Amino acid sequence: MMKKKIIVANWKMNYDLHETTFFLRNFLKYIKEKKICHNKEIIIAPSFPFLHISNQISQGTLLKIAAQNIFFKDKGSFTGEISASMLKSIGIDIVIIGHSERRKFFLEDENSLLKKLKIAIKHKIKVIFCIGETYEDRNKNNQYSIIEKQLNNTIFHCSPNEIKLIYIAYEPIWAIGTGVTATIDQITKMHYFIRNIFYEKYGNTISSKISILYGGSINHLNAKNIIYSNNVDGGLIGNSSLNLEQFVKIVQY
Ligand code: PGA
């Protein structure tokens, strides 16, 4: 059976209350009128203050709402942080963890990412876990060893049951927000590599079921080719997901 393609919009630190609700209402109106997207899983990750209203707006539709981050403790004196149970209390059960911007600007290391992963899973929150190599890594042909190391230090600490709650997003850092997309050859080779190490660690059922998304400068022109490539189960989309017209095109493919 063909897996549903997964399209995730990562809005990052964009859109206020008005812009968020305007986009969501119009997006939902459009996909309802056109009767599209029933063969896809569509997830949008707005900013924290608007998760609750976004979730209310998308109730009863096929759209799911995700958080862009989570903290690795259940509660306590952690000023400014958001816990798993807070997210659950407003009906959010998907989170992005390990995005390269969080690793870079907020110094999130693999140790803390593993803790975030574990606490999300403990609360039955689905995780979109990002991995990816830098430009230098790729130039030195180190991309495969880097990806394997990132997985070894985080995801591969999870049991087969825990893995069921995880989507992998392969996002080469040099392709994020740069307009430079990885080639189909680079994407399919890396996705094959990732699926193969899942096979070695967890066997056939898990490796064939795990969803591996690609992210990095996907737009309405290249999305179809990428999303329907071998071993690619969907896309994680930043910039182009902020443009309603473009995003609608991407989810229609
Ligand atoms: P981009 O961002 O589509 O703007 O390259 C992708 C991401 O950061 O997830």
Tab-separated table of C-alpha atoms and ligand atoms in Angstrom:
chain	number	residue	atom	x	y	z
A	1	MET	CA	0.000	0.000	0.000
A	2	MET	CA	1.316	3.443	-0.896
A	3	LYS	CA	2.191	5.533	2.138
A	4	LYS	CA	0.451	8.889	2.547
A	5	LYS	CA	2.793	11.729	1.652
A	6	ILE	CA	3.519	14.024	4.576
A	7	ILE	CA	3.789	17.767	4.055
A	8	VAL	CA	4.998	19.812	7.011
A	9	ALA	CA	5.004	23.616	7.054
A	10	ASN	CA	7.557	25.056	9.443
A	11	TRP	CA	6.585	28.687	9.875
A	12	LYS	CA	9.505	29.420	12.202
A	13	MET	CA	9.218	32.906	13.826
A	14	ASN	CA	6.760	34.283	11.290
A	15	TYR	CA	3.119	35.385	11.353
A	16	ASP	CA	1.225	37.099	14.134
A	17	LEU	CA	-2.255	36.192	15.337
A	18	HIS	CA	-4.071	37.828	12.447
A	19	GLU	CA	-1.761	36.416	9.771
A	20	THR	CA	-1.895	32.929	11.285
A	21	THR	CA	-5.687	32.732	11.472
A	22	PHE	CA	-6.113	34.370	8.056
A	23	PHE	CA	-3.799	31.828	6.420
A	24	LEU	CA	-5.345	28.818	8.142
A	25	ARG	CA	-8.944	29.797	7.411
A	26	ASN	CA	-8.207	30.450	3.753
A	27	PHE	CA	-6.101	27.336	3.383
A	28	LEU	CA	-8.833	25.166	4.891
A	29	LYS	CA	-11.502	26.831	2.778
A	30	TYR	CA	-9.471	26.166	-0.345
A	31	ILE	CA	-8.742	22.506	0.306
A	32	LYS	CA	-12.393	21.922	1.271
A	33	GLU	CA	-13.736	23.561	-1.884
A	34	LYS	CA	-11.270	21.752	-4.132
A	35	LYS	CA	-11.673	18.482	-2.190
A	36	ILE	CA	-7.914	17.938	-2.224
A	37	CYS	CA	-5.317	16.530	0.150
A	38	HIS	CA	-7.238	13.468	1.330
A	39	ASN	CA	-4.281	11.325	0.300
A	40	LYS	CA	-1.835	13.406	2.352
A	41	GLU	CA	-0.943	14.218	5.908
A	42	ILE	CA	-0.701	17.997	6.190
A	43	ILE	CA	0.909	19.531	9.260
A	44	ILE	CA	1.476	23.229	9.975
A	45	ALA	CA	3.755	24.453	12.770
A	46	PRO	CA	2.888	28.043	13.757
A	47	SER	CA	4.455	29.946	16.661
A	48	PHE	CA	3.689	28.963	20.257
A	49	PRO	CA	1.195	31.757	21.106
A	50	PHE	CA	-1.066	30.695	18.239
A	51	LEU	CA	-1.032	26.917	18.643
A	52	HIS	CA	-4.243	26.838	20.610
A	53	ILE	CA	-6.318	28.903	18.205
A	54	SER	CA	-4.715	27.141	15.226
A	55	ASN	CA	-5.753	23.823	16.665
A	56	GLN	CA	-9.283	25.087	17.239
A	57	ILE	CA	-9.533	26.371	13.667
A	58	SER	CA	-8.365	23.064	12.245
A	59	GLN	CA	-10.591	20.844	14.431
A	60	GLY	CA	-12.540	18.378	12.300
A	61	THR	CA	-10.368	19.007	9.221
A	62	LEU	CA	-7.491	16.980	7.872
A	63	LEU	CA	-4.982	19.645	8.925
A	64	LYS	CA	-2.830	18.931	11.966
A	65	ILE	CA	-0.990	21.511	14.037
A	66	ALA	CA	2.523	21.003	15.428
A	67	ALA	CA	4.796	22.837	17.859
A	68	GLN	CA	8.272	23.931	16.777
A	69	ASN	CA	9.965	23.058	20.053
A	70	ILE	CA	9.488	21.479	23.483
A	71	PHE	CA	11.461	21.453	26.740
A	72	PHE	CA	12.907	18.269	28.184
A	73	LYS	CA	11.535	18.578	31.723
A	74	ASP	CA	7.971	17.938	32.833
A	75	LYS	CA	7.661	21.194	34.800
A	76	GLY	CA	9.508	23.545	37.118
A	77	SER	CA	11.671	26.658	37.192
A	78	PHE	CA	12.613	26.899	33.524
A	79	THR	CA	11.665	30.429	32.561
A	80	GLY	CA	10.354	30.739	29.049
A	81	GLU	CA	10.096	27.027	28.324
A	82	ILE	CA	7.084	24.949	27.228
A	83	SER	CA	6.413	21.425	28.477
A	84	ALA	CA	4.947	18.360	26.835
A	85	SER	CA	1.917	18.377	29.106
A	86	MET	CA	1.228	22.038	28.265
A	87	LEU	CA	1.174	21.110	24.585
A	88	LYS	CA	-1.040	18.099	25.240
A	89	SER	CA	-3.432	20.246	27.270
A	90	ILE	CA	-4.211	22.313	24.157
A	91	GLY	CA	-4.441	19.251	21.938
A	92	ILE	CA	-1.016	19.458	20.311
A	93	ASP	CA	0.570	16.064	19.770
A	94	ILE	CA	3.220	16.719	17.149
A	95	VAL	CA	6.524	18.558	17.641
A	96	ILE	CA	9.582	19.411	15.564
A	97	ILE	CA	12.824	18.576	17.383
A	98	GLY	CA	16.440	19.127	16.351
A	99	HIS	CA	15.958	21.740	13.655
A	100	SER	CA	19.359	23.090	12.603
A	101	GLU	CA	18.315	26.618	13.617
A	102	ARG	CA	17.725	25.400	17.175
A	103	ARG	CA	21.051	23.576	17.145
A	104	LYS	CA	22.831	26.682	15.849
A	105	PHE	CA	21.164	29.641	17.566
A	106	PHE	CA	20.076	27.962	20.808
A	107	LEU	CA	23.054	25.610	21.103
A	108	GLU	CA	20.922	22.496	21.387
A	109	ASP	CA	23.275	19.546	21.516
A	110	GLU	CA	22.488	15.909	20.916
A	111	ASN	CA	22.273	15.217	24.601
A	112	SER	CA	19.448	17.712	25.072
A	113	LEU	CA	17.801	16.646	21.803
A	114	LEU	CA	17.701	13.078	23.049
A	115	LYS	CA	16.041	14.234	26.270
A	116	LYS	CA	13.487	16.249	24.284
A	117	LEU	CA	12.813	13.245	22.080
A	118	LYS	CA	12.287	10.993	25.082
A	119	ILE	CA	9.953	13.353	26.913
A	120	ALA	CA	7.844	13.921	23.804
A	121	ILE	CA	7.511	10.188	23.251
A	122	LYS	CA	6.714	9.617	26.924
A	123	HIS	CA	3.737	11.953	26.436
A	124	LYS	CA	2.776	10.249	23.138
A	125	ILE	CA	3.719	13.315	21.121
A	126	LYS	CA	4.784	12.531	17.572
A	127	VAL	CA	8.257	13.855	16.726
A	128	ILE	CA	9.526	15.266	13.451
A	129	PHE	CA	13.237	14.890	14.094
A	130	CYS	CA	15.629	16.904	11.914
A	131	ILE	CA	19.107	15.816	10.906
A	132	GLY	CA	21.466	17.215	8.312
A	133	GLU	CA	25.065	17.926	7.392
A	134	THR	CA	26.796	21.276	6.848
A	135	TYR	CA	28.245	22.484	3.571
A	136	GLU	CA	31.749	21.672	4.838
A	137	ASP	CA	30.706	18.131	5.776
A	138	ARG	CA	29.390	17.538	2.264
A	139	ASN	CA	32.419	19.097	0.640
A	140	LYS	CA	34.605	16.664	2.518
A	141	ASN	CA	32.233	13.823	1.620
A	142	ASN	CA	31.475	13.289	5.308
A	143	GLN	CA	27.691	13.583	4.975
A	144	TYR	CA	26.937	9.905	5.573
A	145	SER	CA	29.107	9.555	8.665
A	146	ILE	CA	27.668	12.792	10.099
A	147	ILE	CA	24.083	11.623	9.576
A	148	GLU	CA	24.863	8.235	11.103
A	149	LYS	CA	26.455	9.914	14.113
A	150	GLN	CA	23.440	12.224	14.577
A	151	LEU	CA	21.122	9.210	14.517
A	152	ASN	CA	23.356	7.127	16.797
A	153	ASN	CA	23.394	9.870	19.433
A	154	THR	CA	19.634	10.445	19.413
A	155	ILE	CA	17.067	8.358	17.552
A	156	PHE	CA	18.894	5.060	17.936
A	157	HIS	CA	18.451	5.302	21.702
A	158	CYS	CA	14.771	4.629	21.073
A	159	SER	CA	13.049	1.253	21.265
A	160	PRO	CA	11.179	-0.118	18.228
A	161	ASN	CA	7.930	0.970	19.875
A	162	GLU	CA	9.208	4.503	20.394
A	163	ILE	CA	10.389	4.719	16.781
A	164	LYS	CA	6.751	4.416	15.695
A	165	LEU	CA	6.193	7.983	16.941
A	166	ILE	CA	9.048	9.460	14.898
A	167	TYR	CA	9.334	11.020	11.447
A	168	ILE	CA	12.843	11.762	10.211
A	169	ALA	CA	13.451	15.001	8.316
A	170	TYR	CA	16.675	15.014	6.347
A	171	GLU	CA	17.573	18.676	5.966
A	172	PRO	CA	21.029	19.446	4.601
A	173	ILE	CA	21.925	22.687	6.384
A	174	TRP	CA	23.363	24.200	3.219
A	175	ALA	CA	19.960	23.852	1.543
A	176	ILE	CA	17.839	25.470	4.281
A	177	GLY	CA	16.611	28.926	3.350
A	178	THR	CA	19.328	29.277	0.705
A	179	GLY	CA	17.364	28.588	-2.456
A	180	VAL	CA	19.856	25.792	-3.179
A	181	THR	CA	17.995	22.498	-3.126
A	182	ALA	CA	19.842	19.208	-2.886
A	183	THR	CA	19.700	17.304	-6.173
A	184	ILE	CA	17.331	14.372	-6.529
A	185	ASP	CA	20.400	12.152	-6.671
A	186	GLN	CA	21.772	13.546	-3.390
A	187	ILE	CA	18.361	13.245	-1.732
A	188	THR	CA	17.571	9.712	-2.829
A	189	LYS	CA	21.059	8.454	-1.952
A	190	MET	CA	20.847	9.927	1.529
A	191	HIS	CA	17.305	8.673	2.121
A	192	TYR	CA	18.356	5.204	0.994
A	193	PHE	CA	21.318	5.382	3.363
A	194	ILE	CA	19.100	6.434	6.276
A	195	ARG	CA	16.504	3.743	5.593
A	196	ASN	CA	19.266	1.178	5.343
A	197	ILE	CA	20.701	1.988	8.762
A	198	PHE	CA	17.206	1.733	10.205
A	199	TYR	CA	17.076	-1.696	8.582
A	200	GLU	CA	20.348	-2.717	10.201
A	201	LYS	CA	19.233	-1.493	13.637
A	202	TYR	CA	15.532	-2.360	13.686
A	203	GLY	CA	14.812	-4.727	10.793
A	204	ASN	CA	12.532	-4.671	7.812
A	205	THR	CA	9.151	-3.652	9.229
A	206	ILE	CA	10.397	-0.512	10.944
A	207	SER	CA	12.783	0.506	8.182
A	208	SER	CA	10.113	0.253	5.534
A	209	LYS	CA	7.522	2.043	7.658
A	210	ILE	CA	9.621	4.922	8.976
A	211	SER	CA	8.768	8.160	7.192
A	212	ILE	CA	11.744	10.115	5.894
A	213	LEU	CA	11.013	13.663	4.759
A	214	TYR	CA	13.303	15.988	2.878
A	215	GLY	CA	13.664	19.680	3.766
A	216	GLY	CA	15.681	22.517	2.275
A	217	SER	CA	14.443	25.086	-0.262
A	218	ILE	CA	11.426	23.105	-1.416
A	219	ASN	CA	9.122	25.329	-3.459
A	220	HIS	CA	6.069	24.938	-5.684
A	221	LEU	CA	8.283	24.258	-8.716
A	222	ASN	CA	10.509	21.501	-7.330
A	223	ALA	CA	8.184	19.976	-4.703
A	224	LYS	CA	6.588	17.311	-6.876
A	225	ASN	CA	9.878	15.870	-8.111
A	226	ILE	CA	11.318	15.756	-4.633
A	227	ILE	CA	8.317	14.424	-2.756
A	228	TYR	CA	7.733	11.601	-5.246
A	229	SER	CA	11.373	10.499	-5.401
A	230	ASN	CA	12.491	7.098	-4.194
A	231	ASN	CA	12.540	6.699	-0.437
A	232	VAL	CA	11.094	10.194	0.117
A	233	ASP	CA	7.883	10.256	2.157
A	234	GLY	CA	7.256	13.979	2.134
A	235	GLY	CA	8.701	17.415	2.723
A	236	LEU	CA	9.451	19.896	5.491
A	237	ILE	CA	8.910	23.334	4.052
A	238	GLY	CA	9.967	26.699	5.440
A	239	ASN	CA	9.826	29.819	3.249
A	240	SER	CA	7.427	28.501	0.616
A	241	SER	CA	4.940	27.396	3.246
A	242	LEU	CA	4.388	31.043	4.201
A	243	ASN	CA	2.997	31.836	0.793
A	244	LEU	CA	-0.597	30.602	0.634
A	245	GLU	CA	-0.681	30.291	-3.146
A	246	GLN	CA	2.585	28.396	-3.276
A	247	PHE	CA	1.740	26.167	-0.343
A	248	VAL	CA	-1.596	25.251	-1.866
A	249	LYS	CA	0.228	24.197	-5.031
A	250	ILE	CA	2.683	22.088	-3.045
A	251	VAL	CA	-0.016	20.189	-1.143
A	252	GLN	CA	-1.947	19.488	-4.345
A	253	TYR	CA	0.756	17.390	-5.987
B	1	PGA	P1	13.267	26.298	3.740
B	1	PGA	O1	13.305	25.795	5.244
B	1	PGA	O2	12.179	25.554	3.033
B	1	PGA	O3	13.015	27.763	3.828
B	1	PGA	O4	14.620	25.984	3.142
B	1	PGA	C1	13.173	24.439	5.551
B	1	PGA	C2	13.314	24.229	7.040
B	1	PGA	O5	14.039	24.971	7.689
B	1	PGA	O6	12.689	23.329	7.609
